mmCIF file of C-alpha atoms in Angstrom:
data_model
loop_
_atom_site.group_PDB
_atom_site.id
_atom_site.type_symbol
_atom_site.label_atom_id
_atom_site.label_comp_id
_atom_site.label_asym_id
_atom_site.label_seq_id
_atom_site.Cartn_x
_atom_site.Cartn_y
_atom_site.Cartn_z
ATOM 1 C CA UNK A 1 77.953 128.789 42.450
ATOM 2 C CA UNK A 2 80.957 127.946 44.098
ATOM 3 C CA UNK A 3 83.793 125.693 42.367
ATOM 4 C CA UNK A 4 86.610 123.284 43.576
ATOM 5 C CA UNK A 5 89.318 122.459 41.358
ATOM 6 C CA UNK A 6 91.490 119.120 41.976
ATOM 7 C CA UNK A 7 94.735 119.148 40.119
ATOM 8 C CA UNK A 8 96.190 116.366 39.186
ATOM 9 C CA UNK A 9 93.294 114.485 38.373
ATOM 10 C CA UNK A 10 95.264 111.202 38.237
ATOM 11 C CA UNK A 11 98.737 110.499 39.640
ATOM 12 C CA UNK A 12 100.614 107.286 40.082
ATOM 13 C CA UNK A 13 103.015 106.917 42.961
ATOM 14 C CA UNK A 14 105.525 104.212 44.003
ATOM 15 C CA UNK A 15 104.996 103.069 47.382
ATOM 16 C CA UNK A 16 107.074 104.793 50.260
ATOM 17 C CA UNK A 17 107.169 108.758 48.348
ATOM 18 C CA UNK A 18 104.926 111.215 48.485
ATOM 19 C CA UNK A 19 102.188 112.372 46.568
ATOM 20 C CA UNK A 20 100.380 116.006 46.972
ATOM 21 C CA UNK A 21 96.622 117.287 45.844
ATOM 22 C CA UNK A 22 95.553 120.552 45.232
ATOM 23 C CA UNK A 23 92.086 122.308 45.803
ATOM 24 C CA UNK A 24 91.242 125.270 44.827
ATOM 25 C CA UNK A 25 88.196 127.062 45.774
ATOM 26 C CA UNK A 26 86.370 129.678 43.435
ATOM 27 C CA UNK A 27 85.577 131.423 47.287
ATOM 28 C CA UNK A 28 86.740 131.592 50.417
ATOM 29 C CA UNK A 29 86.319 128.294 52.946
ATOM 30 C CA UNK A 30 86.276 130.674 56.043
ATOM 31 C CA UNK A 31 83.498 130.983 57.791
ATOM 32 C CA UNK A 32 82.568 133.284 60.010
ATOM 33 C CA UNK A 33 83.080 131.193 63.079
ATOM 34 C CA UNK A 34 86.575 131.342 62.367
ATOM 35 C CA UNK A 35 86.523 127.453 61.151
ATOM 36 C CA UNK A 36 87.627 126.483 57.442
ATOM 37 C CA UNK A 37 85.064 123.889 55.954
ATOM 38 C CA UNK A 38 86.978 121.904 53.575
ATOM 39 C CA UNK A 39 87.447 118.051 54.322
ATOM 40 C CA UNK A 40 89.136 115.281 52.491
ATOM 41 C CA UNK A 41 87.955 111.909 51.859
ATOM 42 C CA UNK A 42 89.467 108.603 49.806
ATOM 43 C CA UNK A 43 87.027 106.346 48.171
ATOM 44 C CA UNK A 44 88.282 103.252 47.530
ATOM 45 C CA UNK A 45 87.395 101.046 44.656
ATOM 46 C CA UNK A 46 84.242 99.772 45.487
ATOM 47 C CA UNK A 47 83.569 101.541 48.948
ATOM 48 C CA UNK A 48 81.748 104.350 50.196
ATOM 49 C CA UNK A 49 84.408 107.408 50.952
ATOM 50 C CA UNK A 50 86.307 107.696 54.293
ATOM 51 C CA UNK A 51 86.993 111.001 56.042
ATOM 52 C CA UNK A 52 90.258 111.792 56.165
ATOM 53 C CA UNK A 53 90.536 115.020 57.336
ATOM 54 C CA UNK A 54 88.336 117.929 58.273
ATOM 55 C CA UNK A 55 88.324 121.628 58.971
ATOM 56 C CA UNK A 56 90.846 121.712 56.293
ATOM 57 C CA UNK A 57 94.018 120.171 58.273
ATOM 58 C CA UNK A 58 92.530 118.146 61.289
ATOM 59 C CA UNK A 59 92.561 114.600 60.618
ATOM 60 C CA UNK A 60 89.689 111.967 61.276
ATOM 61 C CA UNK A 61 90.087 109.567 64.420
ATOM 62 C CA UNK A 62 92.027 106.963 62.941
ATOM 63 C CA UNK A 63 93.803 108.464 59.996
ATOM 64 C CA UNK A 64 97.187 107.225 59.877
ATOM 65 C CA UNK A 65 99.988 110.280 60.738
ATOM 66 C CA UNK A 66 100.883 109.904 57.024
ATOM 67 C CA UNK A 67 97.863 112.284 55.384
ATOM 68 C CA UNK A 68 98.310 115.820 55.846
ATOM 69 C CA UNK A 69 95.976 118.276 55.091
ATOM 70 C CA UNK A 70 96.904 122.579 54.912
ATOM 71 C CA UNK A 71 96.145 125.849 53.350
ATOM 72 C CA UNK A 72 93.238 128.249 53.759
ATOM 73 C CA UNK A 73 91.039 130.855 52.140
ATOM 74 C CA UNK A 74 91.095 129.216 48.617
ATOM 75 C CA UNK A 75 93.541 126.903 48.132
ATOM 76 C CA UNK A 76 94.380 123.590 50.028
ATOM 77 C CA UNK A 77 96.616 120.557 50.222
ATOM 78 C CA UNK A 78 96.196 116.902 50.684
ATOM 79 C CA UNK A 79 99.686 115.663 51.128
ATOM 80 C CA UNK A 80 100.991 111.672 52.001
ATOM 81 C CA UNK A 81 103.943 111.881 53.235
ATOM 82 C CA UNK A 82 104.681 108.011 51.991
ATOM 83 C CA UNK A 83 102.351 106.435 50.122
ATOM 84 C CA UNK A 84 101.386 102.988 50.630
ATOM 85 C CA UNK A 85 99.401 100.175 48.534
ATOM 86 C CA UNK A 86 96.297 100.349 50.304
ATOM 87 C CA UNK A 87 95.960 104.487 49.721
ATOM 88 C CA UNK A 88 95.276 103.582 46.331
ATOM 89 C CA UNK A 89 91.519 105.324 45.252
ATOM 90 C CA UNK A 90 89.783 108.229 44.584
ATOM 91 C CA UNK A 91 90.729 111.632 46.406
ATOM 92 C CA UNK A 92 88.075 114.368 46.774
ATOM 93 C CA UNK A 93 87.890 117.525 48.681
ATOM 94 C CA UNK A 94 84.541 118.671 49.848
ATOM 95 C CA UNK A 95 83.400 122.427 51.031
ATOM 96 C CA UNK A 96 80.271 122.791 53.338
ATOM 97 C CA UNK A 97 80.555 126.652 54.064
ATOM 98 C CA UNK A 98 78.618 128.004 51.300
ATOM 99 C CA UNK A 99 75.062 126.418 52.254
ATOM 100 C CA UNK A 100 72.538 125.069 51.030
ATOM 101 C CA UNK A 101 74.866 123.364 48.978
ATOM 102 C CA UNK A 102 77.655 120.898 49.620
ATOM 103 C CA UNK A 103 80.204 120.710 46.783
ATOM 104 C CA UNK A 104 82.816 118.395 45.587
ATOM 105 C CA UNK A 105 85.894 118.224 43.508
ATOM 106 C CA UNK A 106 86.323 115.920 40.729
ATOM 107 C CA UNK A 107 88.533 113.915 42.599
ATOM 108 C CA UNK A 108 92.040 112.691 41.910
ATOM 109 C CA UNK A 109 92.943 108.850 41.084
ATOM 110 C CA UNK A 110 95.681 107.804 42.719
ATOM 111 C CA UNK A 111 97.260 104.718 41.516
ATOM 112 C CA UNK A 112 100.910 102.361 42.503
ATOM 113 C CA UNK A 113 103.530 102.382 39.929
ATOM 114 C CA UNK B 1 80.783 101.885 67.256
ATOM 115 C CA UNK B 2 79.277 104.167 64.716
ATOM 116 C CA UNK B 3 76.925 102.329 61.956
ATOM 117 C CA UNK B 4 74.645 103.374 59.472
ATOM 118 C CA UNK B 5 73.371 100.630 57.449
ATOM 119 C CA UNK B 6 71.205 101.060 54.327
ATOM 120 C CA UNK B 7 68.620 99.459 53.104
ATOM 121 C CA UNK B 8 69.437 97.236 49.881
ATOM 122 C CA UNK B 9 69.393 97.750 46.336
ATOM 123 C CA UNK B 10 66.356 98.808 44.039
ATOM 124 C CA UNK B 11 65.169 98.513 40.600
ATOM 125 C CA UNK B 12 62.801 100.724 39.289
ATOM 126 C CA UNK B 13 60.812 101.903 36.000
ATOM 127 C CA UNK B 14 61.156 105.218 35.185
ATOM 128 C CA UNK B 15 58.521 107.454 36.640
ATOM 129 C CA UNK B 16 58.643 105.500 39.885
ATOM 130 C CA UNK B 17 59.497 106.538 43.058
ATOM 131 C CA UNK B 18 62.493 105.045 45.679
ATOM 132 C CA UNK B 19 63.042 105.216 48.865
ATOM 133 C CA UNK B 20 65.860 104.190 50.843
ATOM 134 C CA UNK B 21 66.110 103.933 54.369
ATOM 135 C CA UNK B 22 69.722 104.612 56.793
ATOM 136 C CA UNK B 23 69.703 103.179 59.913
ATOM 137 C CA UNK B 24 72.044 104.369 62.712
ATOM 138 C CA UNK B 25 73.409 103.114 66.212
ATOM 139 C CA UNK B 26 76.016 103.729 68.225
ATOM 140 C CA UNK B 27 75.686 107.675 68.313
ATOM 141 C CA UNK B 28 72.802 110.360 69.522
ATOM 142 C CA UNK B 29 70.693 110.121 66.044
ATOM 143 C CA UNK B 30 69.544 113.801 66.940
ATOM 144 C CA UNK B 31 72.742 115.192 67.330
ATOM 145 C CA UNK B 32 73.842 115.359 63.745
ATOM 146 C CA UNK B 33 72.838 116.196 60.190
ATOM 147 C CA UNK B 34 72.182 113.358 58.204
ATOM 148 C CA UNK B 35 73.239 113.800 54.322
ATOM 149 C CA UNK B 36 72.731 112.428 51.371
ATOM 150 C CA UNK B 37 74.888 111.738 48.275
ATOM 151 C CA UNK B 38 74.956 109.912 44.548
ATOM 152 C CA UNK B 39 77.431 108.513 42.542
ATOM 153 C CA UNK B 40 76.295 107.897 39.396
ATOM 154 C CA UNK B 41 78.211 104.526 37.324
ATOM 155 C CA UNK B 42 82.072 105.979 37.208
ATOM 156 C CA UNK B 43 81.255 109.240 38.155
ATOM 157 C CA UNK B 44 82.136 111.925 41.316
ATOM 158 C CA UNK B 45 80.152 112.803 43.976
ATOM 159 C CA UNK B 46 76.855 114.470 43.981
ATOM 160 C CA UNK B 47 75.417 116.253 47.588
ATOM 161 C CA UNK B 48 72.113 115.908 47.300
ATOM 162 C CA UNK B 49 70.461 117.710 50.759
ATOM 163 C CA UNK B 50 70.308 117.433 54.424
ATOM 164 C CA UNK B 51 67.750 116.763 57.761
ATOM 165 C CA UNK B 52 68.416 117.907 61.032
ATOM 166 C CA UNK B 53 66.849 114.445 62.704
ATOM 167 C CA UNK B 54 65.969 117.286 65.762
ATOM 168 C CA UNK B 55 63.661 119.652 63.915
ATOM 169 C CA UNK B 56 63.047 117.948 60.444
ATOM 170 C CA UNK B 57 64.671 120.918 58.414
ATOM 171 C CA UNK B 58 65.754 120.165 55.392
ATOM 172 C CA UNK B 59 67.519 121.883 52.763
ATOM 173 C CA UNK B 60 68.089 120.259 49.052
ATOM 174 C CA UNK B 61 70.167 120.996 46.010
ATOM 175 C CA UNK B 62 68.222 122.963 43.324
ATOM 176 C CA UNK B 63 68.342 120.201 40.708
ATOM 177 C CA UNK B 64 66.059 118.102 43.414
ATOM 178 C CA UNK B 65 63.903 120.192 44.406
ATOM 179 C CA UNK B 66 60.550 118.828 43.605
ATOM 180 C CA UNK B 67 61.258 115.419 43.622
ATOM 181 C CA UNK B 68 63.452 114.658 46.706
ATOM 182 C CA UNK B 69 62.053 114.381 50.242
ATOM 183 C CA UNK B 70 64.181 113.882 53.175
ATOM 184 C CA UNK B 71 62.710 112.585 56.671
ATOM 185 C CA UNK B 72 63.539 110.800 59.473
ATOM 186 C CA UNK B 73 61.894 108.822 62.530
ATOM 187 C CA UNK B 74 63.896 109.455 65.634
ATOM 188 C CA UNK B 75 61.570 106.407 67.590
ATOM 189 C CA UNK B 76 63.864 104.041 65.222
ATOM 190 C CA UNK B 77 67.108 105.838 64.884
ATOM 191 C CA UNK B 78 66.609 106.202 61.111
ATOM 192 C CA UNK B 79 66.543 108.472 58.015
ATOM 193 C CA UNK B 80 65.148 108.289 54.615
ATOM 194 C CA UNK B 81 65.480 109.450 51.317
ATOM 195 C CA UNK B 82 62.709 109.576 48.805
ATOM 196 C CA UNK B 83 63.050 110.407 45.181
ATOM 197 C CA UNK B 84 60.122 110.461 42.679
ATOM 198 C CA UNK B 85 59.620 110.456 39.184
ATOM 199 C CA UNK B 86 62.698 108.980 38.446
ATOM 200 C CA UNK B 87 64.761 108.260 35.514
ATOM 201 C CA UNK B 88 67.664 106.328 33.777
ATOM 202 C CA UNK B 89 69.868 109.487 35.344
ATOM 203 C CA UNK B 90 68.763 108.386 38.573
ATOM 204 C CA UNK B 91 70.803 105.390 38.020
ATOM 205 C CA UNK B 92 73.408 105.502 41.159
ATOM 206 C CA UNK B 93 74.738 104.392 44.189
ATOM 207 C CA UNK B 94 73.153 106.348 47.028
ATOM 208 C CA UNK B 95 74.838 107.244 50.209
ATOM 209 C CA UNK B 96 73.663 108.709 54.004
ATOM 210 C CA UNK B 97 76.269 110.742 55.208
ATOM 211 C CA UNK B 98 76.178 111.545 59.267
ATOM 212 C CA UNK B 99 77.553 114.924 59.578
ATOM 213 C CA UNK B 100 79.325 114.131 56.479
ATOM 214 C CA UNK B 101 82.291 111.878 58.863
ATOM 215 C CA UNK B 102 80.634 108.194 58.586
ATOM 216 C CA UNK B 103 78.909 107.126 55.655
ATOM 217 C CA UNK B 104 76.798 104.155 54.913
ATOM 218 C CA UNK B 105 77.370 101.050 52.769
ATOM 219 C CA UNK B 106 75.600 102.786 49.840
ATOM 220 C CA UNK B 107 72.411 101.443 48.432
ATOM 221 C CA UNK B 108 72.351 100.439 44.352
ATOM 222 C CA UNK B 109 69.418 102.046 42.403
ATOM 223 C CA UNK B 110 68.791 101.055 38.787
ATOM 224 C CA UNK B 111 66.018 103.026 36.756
ATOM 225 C CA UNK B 112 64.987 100.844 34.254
ATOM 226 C CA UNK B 113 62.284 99.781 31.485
#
């Protein structure tokens, strides 16, 4: 069964620097099409999570230029470049290339110092 | 505009059964996997299964299997999610999931004696 690993699982910020997330993957997010099925989303308190970005560095329509996503195979980055008061929530990555089964991370709390 | 509005929240006994309805506009209903996902009271994210609205395949996790059905009625644009024999573990917010990009509101379901 495959595995994603969030590190940090918490991490407070003060508004205009950056903050970075890690996923790790116990397999490889390549498919065989060439595409890499890991996507981001932020849950914010109270909401249902938002896509941020998909296919492990495009980002969503409407995703401010600030969120970042890279890597591949196993490992992956979420990165803001500034963080702001209203990215405040619940990170998780999310892997859809080993079906049936979608998978999350444990997600990371991000909160304003 | 892309919607999908749920249906509201539920309380049951355990050893019911739920259902909760997604209804979408402002997108080809047909075009896209709908999935869904839990969050249990201060917990992650839980990928429960998917439909293809065009066929009616479905595929579930393994710890559902046997109580979750997954259907949808393309006349009304709209999916649904049944779960039976449920209990106090069932307790969680419920969410549809087009193609995993836009979610709904999330539907409350309390499993209760």
């Amino acid at each position: 069964e495959i595995m994603l690993t969030q590190t940090p699982l918490s991490l407070s910020v003060t508004p205009g620097q950056p903050a970075s997330i890690s996923c790790k993957s116990s397999l490889s997010l390549l498919h065989s099409d060439a595409k890499t099925y890991l996507y981001w989303y932020l849950q914010k308190s109270g909401q249902s999570p938002q896509l941020l970005i998909y296919e492990g560095s495009r980002r969503f329509s409407g995703v401010p230029d600030r969120f970042s996503g890279s890597g591949s195979g196993t490992d992956f980055t979420l990165k803001i470049s500034r963080v702001e008061p209203e990215d405040v929530g619940v990170y998780y990555c999310m892997q859809s290339v080993h079906l049936p089964g979608v998978t999350f991370g444990q997600g990371t709390r991000l909160d304003i110092k | 505009q892309v919607r999908l509005v749920q249906s509201g929240a539920e309380l049951k006994r355990p050893g019911a059964s739920v259902r909760v309805a997604c209804k979408t506009s402002g997108y080809n209903f047909t075009h896209f996997y709908m999935h869904w996902v839990r969050q249990a009271p201060g917990q992650g994210l839980e990928w429960m299964g998917w439909i293809n609205p065009q066929t009616g395949d479905a595929k579930y996790m393994q710890t559902f299997l046997g109580r979750i059905t997954l259907t949808t009625d393309t006349s009304i644009d709209t999916a649904y999610m049944d779960l039976t024999s449920l209990t106090s573990d069932d307790t969680a917010i419920y969410f549809c999931a087009s193609e995993m990009s836009v979610w709904g509101q999330g539907t409350t379901v309390i499993v209760s004696s």
